[in-house]
PDB file of C-alpha atoms and ligand atoms in Angstrom:
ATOM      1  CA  UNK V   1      23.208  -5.308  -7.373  1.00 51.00           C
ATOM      2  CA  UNK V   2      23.759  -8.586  -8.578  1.00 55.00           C
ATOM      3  CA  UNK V   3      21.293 -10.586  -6.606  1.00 56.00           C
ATOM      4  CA  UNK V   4      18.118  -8.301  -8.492  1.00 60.00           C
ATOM      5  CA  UNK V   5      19.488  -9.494 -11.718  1.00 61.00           C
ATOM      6  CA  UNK V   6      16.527 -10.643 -13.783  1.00 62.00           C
ATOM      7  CA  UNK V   7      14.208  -8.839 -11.225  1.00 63.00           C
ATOM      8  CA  UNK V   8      12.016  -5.336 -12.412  1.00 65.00           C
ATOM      9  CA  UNK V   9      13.724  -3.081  -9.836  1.00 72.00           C
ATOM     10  CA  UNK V  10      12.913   0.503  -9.711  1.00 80.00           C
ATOM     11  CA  UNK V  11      12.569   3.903  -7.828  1.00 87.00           C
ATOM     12  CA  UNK V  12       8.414   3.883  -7.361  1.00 88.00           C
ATOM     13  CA  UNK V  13       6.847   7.470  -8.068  1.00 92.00           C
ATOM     14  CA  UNK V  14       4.223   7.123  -5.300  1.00 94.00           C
ATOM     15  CA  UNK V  15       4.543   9.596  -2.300  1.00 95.00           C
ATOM     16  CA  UNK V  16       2.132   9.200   1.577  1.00 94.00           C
ATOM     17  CA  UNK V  17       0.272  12.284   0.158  1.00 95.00           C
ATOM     18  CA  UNK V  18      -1.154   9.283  -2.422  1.00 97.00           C
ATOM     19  CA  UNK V  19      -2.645   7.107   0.447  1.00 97.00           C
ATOM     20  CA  UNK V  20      -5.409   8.536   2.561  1.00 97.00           C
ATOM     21  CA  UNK V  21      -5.841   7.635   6.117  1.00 97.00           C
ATOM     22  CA  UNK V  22      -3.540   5.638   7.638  1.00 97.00           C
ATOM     23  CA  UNK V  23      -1.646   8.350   9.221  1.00 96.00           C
ATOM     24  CA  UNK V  24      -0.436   6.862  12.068  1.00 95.00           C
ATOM     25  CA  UNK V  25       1.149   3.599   9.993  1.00 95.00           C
ATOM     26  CA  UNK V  26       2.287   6.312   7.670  1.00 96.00           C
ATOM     27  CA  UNK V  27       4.519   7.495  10.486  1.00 95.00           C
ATOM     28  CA  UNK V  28       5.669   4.441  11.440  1.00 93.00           C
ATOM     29  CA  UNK V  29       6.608   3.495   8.454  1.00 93.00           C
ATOM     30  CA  UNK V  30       8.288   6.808   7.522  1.00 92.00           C
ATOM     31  CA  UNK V  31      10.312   6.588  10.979  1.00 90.00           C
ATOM     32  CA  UNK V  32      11.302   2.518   9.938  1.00 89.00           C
ATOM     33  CA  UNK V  33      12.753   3.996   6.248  1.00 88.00           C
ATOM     34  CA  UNK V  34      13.532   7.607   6.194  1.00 88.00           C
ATOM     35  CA  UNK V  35      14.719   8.027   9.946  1.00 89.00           C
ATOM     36  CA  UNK V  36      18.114   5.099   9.904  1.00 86.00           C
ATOM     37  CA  UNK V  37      18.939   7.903   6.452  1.00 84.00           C
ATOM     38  CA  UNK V  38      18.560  10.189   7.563  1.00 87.00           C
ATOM     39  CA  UNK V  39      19.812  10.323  11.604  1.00 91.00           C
ATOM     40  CA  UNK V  40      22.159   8.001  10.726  1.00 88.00           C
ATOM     41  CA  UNK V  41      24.800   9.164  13.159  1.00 93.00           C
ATOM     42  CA  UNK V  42      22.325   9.487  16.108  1.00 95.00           C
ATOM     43  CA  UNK V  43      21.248   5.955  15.686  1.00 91.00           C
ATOM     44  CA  UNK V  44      25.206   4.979  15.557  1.00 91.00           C
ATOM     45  CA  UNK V  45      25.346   6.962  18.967  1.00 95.00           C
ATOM     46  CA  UNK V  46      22.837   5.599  20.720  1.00 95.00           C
ATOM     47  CA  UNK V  47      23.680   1.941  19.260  1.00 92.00           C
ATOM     48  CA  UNK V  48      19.965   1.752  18.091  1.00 88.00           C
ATOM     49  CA  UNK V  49      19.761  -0.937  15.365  1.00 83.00           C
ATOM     50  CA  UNK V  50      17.774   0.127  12.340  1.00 83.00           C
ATOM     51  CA  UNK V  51      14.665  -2.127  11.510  1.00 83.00           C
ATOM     52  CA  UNK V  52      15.394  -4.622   9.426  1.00 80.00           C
ATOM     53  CA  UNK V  53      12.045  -6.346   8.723  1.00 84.00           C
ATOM     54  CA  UNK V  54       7.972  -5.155   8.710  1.00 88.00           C
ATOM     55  CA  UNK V  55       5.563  -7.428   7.920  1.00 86.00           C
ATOM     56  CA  UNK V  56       2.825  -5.843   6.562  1.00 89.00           C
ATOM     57  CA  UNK V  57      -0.662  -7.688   6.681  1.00 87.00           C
ATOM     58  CA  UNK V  58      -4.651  -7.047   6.232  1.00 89.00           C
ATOM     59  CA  UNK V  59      -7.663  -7.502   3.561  1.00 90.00           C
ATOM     60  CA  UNK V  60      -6.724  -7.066  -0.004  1.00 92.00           C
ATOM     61  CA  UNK V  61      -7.024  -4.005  -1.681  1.00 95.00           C
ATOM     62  CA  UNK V  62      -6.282  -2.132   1.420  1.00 95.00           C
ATOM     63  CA  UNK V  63      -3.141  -0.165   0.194  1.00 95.00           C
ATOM     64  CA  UNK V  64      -0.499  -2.809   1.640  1.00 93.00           C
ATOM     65  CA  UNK V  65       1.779  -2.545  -1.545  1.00 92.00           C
ATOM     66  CA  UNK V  66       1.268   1.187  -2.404  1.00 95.00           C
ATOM     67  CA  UNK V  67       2.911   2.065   1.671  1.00 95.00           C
ATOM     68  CA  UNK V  68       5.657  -0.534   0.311  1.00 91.00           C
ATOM     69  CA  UNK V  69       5.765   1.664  -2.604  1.00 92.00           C
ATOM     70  CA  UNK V  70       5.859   5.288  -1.067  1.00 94.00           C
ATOM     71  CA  UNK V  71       8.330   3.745   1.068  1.00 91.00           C
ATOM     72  CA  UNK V  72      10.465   2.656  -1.234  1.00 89.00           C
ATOM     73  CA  UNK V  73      10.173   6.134  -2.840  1.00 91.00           C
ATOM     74  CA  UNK V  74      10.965   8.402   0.650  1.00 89.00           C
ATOM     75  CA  UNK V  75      14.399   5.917   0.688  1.00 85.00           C
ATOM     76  CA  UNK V  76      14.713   6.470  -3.010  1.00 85.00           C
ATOM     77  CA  UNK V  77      15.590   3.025  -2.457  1.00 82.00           C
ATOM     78  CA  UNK V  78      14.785   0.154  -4.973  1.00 78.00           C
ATOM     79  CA  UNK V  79      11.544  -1.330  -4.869  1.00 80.00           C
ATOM     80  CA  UNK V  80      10.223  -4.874  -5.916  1.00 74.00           C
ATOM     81  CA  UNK V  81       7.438  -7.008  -5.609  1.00 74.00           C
ATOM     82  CA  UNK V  82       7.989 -11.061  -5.064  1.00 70.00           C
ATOM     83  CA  UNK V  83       4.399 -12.305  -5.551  1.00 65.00           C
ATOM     84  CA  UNK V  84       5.100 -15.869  -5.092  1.00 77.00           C
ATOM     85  CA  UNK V  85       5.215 -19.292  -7.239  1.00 54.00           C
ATOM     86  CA  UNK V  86       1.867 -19.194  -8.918  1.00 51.00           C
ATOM     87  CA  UNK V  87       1.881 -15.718 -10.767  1.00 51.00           C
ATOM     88  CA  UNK V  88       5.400 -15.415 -11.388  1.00 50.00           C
ATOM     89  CA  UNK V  89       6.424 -16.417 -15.037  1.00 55.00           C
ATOM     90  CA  UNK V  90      10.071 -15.690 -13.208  1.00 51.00           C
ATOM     91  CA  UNK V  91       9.896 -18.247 -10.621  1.00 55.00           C
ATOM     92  CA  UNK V  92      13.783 -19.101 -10.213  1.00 63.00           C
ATOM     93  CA  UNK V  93      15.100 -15.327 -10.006  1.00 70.00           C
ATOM     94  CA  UNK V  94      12.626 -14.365  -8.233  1.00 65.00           C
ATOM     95  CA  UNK V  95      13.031 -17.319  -5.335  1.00 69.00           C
ATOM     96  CA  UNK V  96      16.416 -17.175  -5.675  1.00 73.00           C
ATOM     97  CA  UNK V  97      16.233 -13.184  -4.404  1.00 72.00           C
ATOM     98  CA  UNK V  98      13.954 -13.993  -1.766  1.00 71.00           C
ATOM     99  CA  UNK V  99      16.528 -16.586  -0.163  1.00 73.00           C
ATOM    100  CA  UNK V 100      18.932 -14.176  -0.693  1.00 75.00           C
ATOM    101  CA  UNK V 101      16.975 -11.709   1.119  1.00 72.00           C
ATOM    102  CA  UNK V 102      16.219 -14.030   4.095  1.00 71.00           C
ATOM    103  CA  UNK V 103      19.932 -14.942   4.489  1.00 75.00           C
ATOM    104  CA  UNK V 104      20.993 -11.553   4.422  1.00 70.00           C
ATOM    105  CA  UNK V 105      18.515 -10.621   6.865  1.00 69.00           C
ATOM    106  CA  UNK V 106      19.926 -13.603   9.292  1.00 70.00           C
ATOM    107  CA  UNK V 107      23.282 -12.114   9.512  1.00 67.00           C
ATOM    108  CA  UNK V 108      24.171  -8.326  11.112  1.00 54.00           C
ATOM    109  CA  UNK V 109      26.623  -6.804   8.932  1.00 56.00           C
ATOM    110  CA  UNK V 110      25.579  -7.620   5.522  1.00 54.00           C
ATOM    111  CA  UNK V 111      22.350  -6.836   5.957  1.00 60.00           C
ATOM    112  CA  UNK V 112      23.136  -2.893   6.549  1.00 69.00           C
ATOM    113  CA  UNK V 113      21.547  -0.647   4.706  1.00 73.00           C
ATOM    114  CA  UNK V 114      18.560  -3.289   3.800  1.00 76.00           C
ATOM    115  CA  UNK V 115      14.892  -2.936   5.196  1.00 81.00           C
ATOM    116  CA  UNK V 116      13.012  -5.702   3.721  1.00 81.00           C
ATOM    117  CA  UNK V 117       9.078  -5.070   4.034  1.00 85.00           C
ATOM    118  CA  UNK V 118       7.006  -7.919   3.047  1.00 82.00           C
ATOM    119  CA  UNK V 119       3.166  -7.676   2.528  1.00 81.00           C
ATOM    120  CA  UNK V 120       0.347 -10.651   2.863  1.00 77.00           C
ATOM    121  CA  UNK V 121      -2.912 -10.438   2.896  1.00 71.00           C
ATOM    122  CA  UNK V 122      -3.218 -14.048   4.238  1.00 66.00           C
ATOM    123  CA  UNK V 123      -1.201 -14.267   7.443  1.00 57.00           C
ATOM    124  CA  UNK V 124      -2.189 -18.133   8.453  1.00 54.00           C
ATOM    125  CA  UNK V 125       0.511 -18.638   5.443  1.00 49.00           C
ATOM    126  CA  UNK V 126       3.057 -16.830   6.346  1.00 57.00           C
ATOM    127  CA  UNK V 127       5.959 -19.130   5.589  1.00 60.00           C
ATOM    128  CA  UNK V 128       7.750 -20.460   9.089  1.00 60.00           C
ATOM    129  CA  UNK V 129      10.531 -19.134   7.246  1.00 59.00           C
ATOM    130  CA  UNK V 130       9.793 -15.583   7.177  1.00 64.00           C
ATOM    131  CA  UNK V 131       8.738 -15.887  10.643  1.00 65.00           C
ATOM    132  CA  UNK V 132      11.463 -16.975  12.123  1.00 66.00           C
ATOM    133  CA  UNK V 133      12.397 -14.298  14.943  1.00 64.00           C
ATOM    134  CA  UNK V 134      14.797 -11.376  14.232  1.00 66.00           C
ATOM    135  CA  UNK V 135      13.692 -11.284  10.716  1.00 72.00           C
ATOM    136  CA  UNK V 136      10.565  -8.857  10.906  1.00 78.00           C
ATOM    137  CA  UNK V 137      10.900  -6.724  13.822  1.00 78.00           C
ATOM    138  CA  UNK V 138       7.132  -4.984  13.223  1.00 83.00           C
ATOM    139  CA  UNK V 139       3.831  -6.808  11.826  1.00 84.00           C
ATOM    140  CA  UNK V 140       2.027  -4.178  11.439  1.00 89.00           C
ATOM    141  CA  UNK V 141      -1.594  -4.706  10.496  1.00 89.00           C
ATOM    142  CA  UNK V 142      -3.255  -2.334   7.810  1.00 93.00           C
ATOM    143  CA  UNK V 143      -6.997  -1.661   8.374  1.00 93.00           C
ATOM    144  CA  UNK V 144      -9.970  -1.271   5.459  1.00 95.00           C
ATOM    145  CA  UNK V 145     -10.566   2.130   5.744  1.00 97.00           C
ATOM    146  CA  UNK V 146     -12.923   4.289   8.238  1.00 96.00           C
ATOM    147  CA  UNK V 147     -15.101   7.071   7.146  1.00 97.00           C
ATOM    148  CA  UNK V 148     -12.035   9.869   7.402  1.00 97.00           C
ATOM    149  CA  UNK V 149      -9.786   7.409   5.280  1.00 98.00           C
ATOM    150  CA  UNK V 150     -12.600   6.660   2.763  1.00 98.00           C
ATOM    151  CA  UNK V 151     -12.848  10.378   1.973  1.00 98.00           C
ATOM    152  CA  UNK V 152      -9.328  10.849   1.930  1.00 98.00           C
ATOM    153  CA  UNK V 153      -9.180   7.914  -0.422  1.00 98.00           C
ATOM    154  CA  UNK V 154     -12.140   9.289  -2.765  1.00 98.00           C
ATOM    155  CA  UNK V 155     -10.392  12.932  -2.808  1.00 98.00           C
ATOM    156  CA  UNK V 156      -7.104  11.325  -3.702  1.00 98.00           C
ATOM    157  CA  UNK V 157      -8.992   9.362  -6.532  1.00 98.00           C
ATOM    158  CA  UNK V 158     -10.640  12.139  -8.185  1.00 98.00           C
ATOM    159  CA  UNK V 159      -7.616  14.310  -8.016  1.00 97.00           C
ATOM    160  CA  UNK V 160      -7.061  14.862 -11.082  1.00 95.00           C
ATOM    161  CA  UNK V 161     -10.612  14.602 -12.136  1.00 96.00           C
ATOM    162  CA  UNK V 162     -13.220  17.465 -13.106  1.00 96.00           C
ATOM    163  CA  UNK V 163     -15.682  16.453 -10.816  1.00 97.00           C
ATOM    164  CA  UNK V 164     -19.347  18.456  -9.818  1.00 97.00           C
ATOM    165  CA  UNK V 165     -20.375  20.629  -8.039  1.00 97.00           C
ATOM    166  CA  UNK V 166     -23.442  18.544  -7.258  1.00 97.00           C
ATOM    167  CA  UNK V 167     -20.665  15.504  -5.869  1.00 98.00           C
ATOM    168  CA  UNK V 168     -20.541  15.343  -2.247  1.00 98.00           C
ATOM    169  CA  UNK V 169     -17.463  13.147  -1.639  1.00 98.00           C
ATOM    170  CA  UNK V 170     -18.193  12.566   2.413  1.00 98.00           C
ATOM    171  CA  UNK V 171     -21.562  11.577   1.687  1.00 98.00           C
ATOM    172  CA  UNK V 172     -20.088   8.979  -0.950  1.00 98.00           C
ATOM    173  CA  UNK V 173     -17.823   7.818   1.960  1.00 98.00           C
ATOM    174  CA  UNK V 174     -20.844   7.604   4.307  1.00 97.00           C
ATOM    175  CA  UNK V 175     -22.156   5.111   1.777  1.00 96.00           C
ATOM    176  CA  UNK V 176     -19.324   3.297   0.445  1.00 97.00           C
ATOM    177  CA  UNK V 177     -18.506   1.359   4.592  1.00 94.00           C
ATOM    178  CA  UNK V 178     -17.383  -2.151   3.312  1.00 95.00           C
ATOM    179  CA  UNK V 179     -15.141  -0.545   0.296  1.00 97.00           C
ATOM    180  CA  UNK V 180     -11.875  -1.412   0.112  1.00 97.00           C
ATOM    181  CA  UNK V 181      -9.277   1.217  -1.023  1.00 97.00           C
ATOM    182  CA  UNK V 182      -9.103  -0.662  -4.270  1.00 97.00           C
ATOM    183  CA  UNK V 183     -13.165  -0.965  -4.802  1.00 97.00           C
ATOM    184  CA  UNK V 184     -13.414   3.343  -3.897  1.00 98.00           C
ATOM    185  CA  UNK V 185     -10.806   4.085  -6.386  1.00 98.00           C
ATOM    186  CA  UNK V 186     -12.433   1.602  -9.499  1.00 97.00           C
ATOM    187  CA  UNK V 187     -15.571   3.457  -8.488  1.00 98.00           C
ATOM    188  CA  UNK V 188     -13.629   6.985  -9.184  1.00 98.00           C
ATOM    189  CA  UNK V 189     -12.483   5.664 -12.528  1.00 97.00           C
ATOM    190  CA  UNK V 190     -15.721   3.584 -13.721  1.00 97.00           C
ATOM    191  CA  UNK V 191     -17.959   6.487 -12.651  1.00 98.00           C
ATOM    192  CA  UNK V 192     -15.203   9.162 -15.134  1.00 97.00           C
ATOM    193  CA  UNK V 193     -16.158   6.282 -17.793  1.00 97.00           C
ATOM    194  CA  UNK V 194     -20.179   6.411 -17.042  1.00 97.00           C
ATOM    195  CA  UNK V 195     -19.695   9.999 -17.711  1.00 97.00           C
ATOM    196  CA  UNK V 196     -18.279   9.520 -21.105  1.00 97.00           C
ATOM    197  CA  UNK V 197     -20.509   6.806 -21.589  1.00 96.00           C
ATOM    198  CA  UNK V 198     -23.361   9.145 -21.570  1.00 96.00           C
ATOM    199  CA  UNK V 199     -21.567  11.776 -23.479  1.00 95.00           C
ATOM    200  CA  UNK V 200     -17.957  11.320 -24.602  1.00 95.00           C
ATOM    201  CA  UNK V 201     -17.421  14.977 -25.139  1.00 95.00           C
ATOM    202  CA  UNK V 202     -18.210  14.990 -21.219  1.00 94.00           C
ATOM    203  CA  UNK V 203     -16.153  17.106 -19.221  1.00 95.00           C
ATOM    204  CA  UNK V 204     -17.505  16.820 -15.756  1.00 97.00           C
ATOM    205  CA  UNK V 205     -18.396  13.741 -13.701  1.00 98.00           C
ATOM    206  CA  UNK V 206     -21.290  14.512 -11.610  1.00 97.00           C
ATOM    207  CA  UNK V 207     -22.679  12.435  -8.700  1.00 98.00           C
ATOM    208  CA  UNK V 208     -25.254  10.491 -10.871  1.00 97.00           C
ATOM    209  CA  UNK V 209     -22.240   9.139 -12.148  1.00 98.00           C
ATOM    210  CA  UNK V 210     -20.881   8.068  -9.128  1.00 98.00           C
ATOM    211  CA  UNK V 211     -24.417   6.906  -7.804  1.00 98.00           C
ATOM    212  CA  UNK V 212     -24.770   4.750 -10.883  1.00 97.00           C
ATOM    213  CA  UNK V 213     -21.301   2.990 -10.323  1.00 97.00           C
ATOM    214  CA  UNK V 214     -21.800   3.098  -6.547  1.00 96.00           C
ATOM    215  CA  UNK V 215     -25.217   0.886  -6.697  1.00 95.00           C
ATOM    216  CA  UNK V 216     -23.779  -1.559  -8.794  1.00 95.00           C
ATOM    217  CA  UNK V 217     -20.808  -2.308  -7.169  1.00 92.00           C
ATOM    218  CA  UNK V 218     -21.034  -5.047  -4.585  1.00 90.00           C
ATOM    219  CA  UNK V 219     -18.215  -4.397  -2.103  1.00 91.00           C
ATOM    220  CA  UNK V 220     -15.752  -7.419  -1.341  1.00 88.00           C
ATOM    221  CA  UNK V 221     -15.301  -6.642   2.380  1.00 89.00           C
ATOM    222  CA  UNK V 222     -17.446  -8.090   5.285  1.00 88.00           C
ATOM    223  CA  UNK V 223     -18.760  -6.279   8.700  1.00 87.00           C
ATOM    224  CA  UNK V 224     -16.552  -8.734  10.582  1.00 84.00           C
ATOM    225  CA  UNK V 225     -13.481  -7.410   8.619  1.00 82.00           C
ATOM    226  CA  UNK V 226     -14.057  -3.692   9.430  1.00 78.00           C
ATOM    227  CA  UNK V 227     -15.053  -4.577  13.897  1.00 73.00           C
TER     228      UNK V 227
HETATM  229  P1  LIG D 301      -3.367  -7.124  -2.122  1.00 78.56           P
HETATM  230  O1  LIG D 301      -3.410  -7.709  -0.734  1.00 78.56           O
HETATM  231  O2  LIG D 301      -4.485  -7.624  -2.981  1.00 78.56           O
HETATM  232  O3  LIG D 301      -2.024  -7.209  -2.783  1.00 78.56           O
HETATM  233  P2  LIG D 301      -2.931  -4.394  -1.258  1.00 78.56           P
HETATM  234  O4  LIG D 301      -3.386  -4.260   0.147  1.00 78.56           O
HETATM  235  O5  LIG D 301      -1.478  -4.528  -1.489  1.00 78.56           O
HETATM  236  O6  LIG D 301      -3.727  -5.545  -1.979  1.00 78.56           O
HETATM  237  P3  LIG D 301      -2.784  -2.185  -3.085  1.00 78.56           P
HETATM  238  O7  LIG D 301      -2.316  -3.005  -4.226  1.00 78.56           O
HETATM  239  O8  LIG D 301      -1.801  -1.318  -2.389  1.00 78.56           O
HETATM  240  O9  LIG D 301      -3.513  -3.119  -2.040  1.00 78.56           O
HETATM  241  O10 LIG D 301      -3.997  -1.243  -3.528  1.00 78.56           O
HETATM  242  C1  LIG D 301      -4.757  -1.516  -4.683  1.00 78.56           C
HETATM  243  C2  LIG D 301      -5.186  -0.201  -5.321  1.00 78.56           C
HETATM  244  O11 LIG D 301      -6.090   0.495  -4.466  1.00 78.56           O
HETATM  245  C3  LIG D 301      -4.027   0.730  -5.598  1.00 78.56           C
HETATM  246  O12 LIG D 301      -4.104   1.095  -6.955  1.00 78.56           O
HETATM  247  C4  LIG D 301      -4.244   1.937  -4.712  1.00 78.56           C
HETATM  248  O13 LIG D 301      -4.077   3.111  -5.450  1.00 78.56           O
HETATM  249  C5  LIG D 301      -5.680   1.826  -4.237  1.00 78.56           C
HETATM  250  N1  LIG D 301      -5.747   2.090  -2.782  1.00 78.56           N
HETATM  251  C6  LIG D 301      -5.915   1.172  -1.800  1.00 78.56           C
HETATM  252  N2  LIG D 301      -5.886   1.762  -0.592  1.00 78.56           N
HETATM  253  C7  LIG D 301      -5.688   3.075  -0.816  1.00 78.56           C
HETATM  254  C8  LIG D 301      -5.540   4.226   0.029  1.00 78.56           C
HETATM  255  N3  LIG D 301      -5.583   4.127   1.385  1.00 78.56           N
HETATM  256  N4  LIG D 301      -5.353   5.430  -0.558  1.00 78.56           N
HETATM  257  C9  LIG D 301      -5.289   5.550  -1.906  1.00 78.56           C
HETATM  258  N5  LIG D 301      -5.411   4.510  -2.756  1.00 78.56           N
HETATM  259  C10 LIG D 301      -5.611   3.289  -2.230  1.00 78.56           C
END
């Protein structure tokens, strides 16, 4: 459409089997998206309005765009990210779809077909704007991640990775509590390039790798984050 003009727009490739934990905002999320598709004429039926707005919100590196991303791709709907007036070398077209957005999401009819999910990982700034009611029918807070999610997280990371048998990945999760999802996936990929490091004909990255990486990372979330 018109209004992305100028915008990167595109299908994302990520899928919910490429986020660990989080299952129950998984299925939230998947109902918001893939349900109004997909039951389209029992939600006509029933004269249940599809969601039009979730605000997504939590600590950074905690997987807030890659839902907005597997989202996008279960809708095989268009996804972009507005990160606001600082980063953006595209400041105009970039503002200029955002009020778009918001006005569309203001009136009924033209905003059919559009679920606008919106991420921030510092909700005291959430522009009155955005806020204003009717516009985001869920804020839905994402958590760091507990000791199931962490492994989840750490198996998803080393996926595709020849990994030891000597690596224990819930004992890595025991020890990695204040990691965000961000910090446990760096840790995957710095401990594939302490491997090499060591020996770049290395095909396996055992836990001494992972150890190495693990004790000299210094994670970025607090106990009062993770309460
Ligand atoms: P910010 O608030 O800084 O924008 P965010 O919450 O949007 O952060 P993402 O950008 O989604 O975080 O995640 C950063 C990286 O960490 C991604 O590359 C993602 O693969 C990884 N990651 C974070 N959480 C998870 C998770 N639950 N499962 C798998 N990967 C994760």
């Amino acid at each position: 459409p018109s209004i992305t003009r100028g915008v990167a727009v595109d299908i994302p490739k990520v899928t919910w089997e490429d986020i660990g934990g989080l299952k129950d905002l998984k299925r939230k999320l998947q109902q918001a998206v893939e349900w109004p598709i997909k039951y389209s004429t029992a939600f006509e039926r029933l004269g249940i309005s599809p969601t039009r707005g979730i605000l997504l919100h939590g600590p950074p590196g905690c997987s807030k765009t890659t839902l907005a991303k597997a989202a996008a791709h279960a809708a095989q709907a268009c996804f972009f990210s507005l990160r606001g007036r600082n980063s953006s070398s595209n400041v105009t077209v970039e503002e200029r779809l955002l009020t778009t957005l918001l006005t569309e999401m203001d009136g009924l009819e033209e905003a059919k077909g559009i679920l606008v999910l919106a991420a921030t990982n510092r909700p005291n700034v959430i522009d009155a704007a955005l806020m204003r009611p009717g516009r985001f029918d869920k804020v839905l807070y994402v958590p760091p991640p507990d000791l199931e999610a962490r492994y989840e997280i750490l198996c998803v990371h080393t996926r595709k990775m020849q990994i030891g048998d000597d690596v224990d990945l819930g004992r890595i999760a025991e020890d990695t509590e204040l990691f965000t999802g961000a910090e446990l996936e760096g840790l995957c990929m710095e401990a594939g390039i302490v491997a090499l490091r060591e020996n770049i004909s290395a095909t396996v990255v055992c836990d001494r790798h992972f150890q190495t990486v693990k004790n000299s990372l210094k994670p970025s979330l607090t106990e009062a984050e993770i309460d």
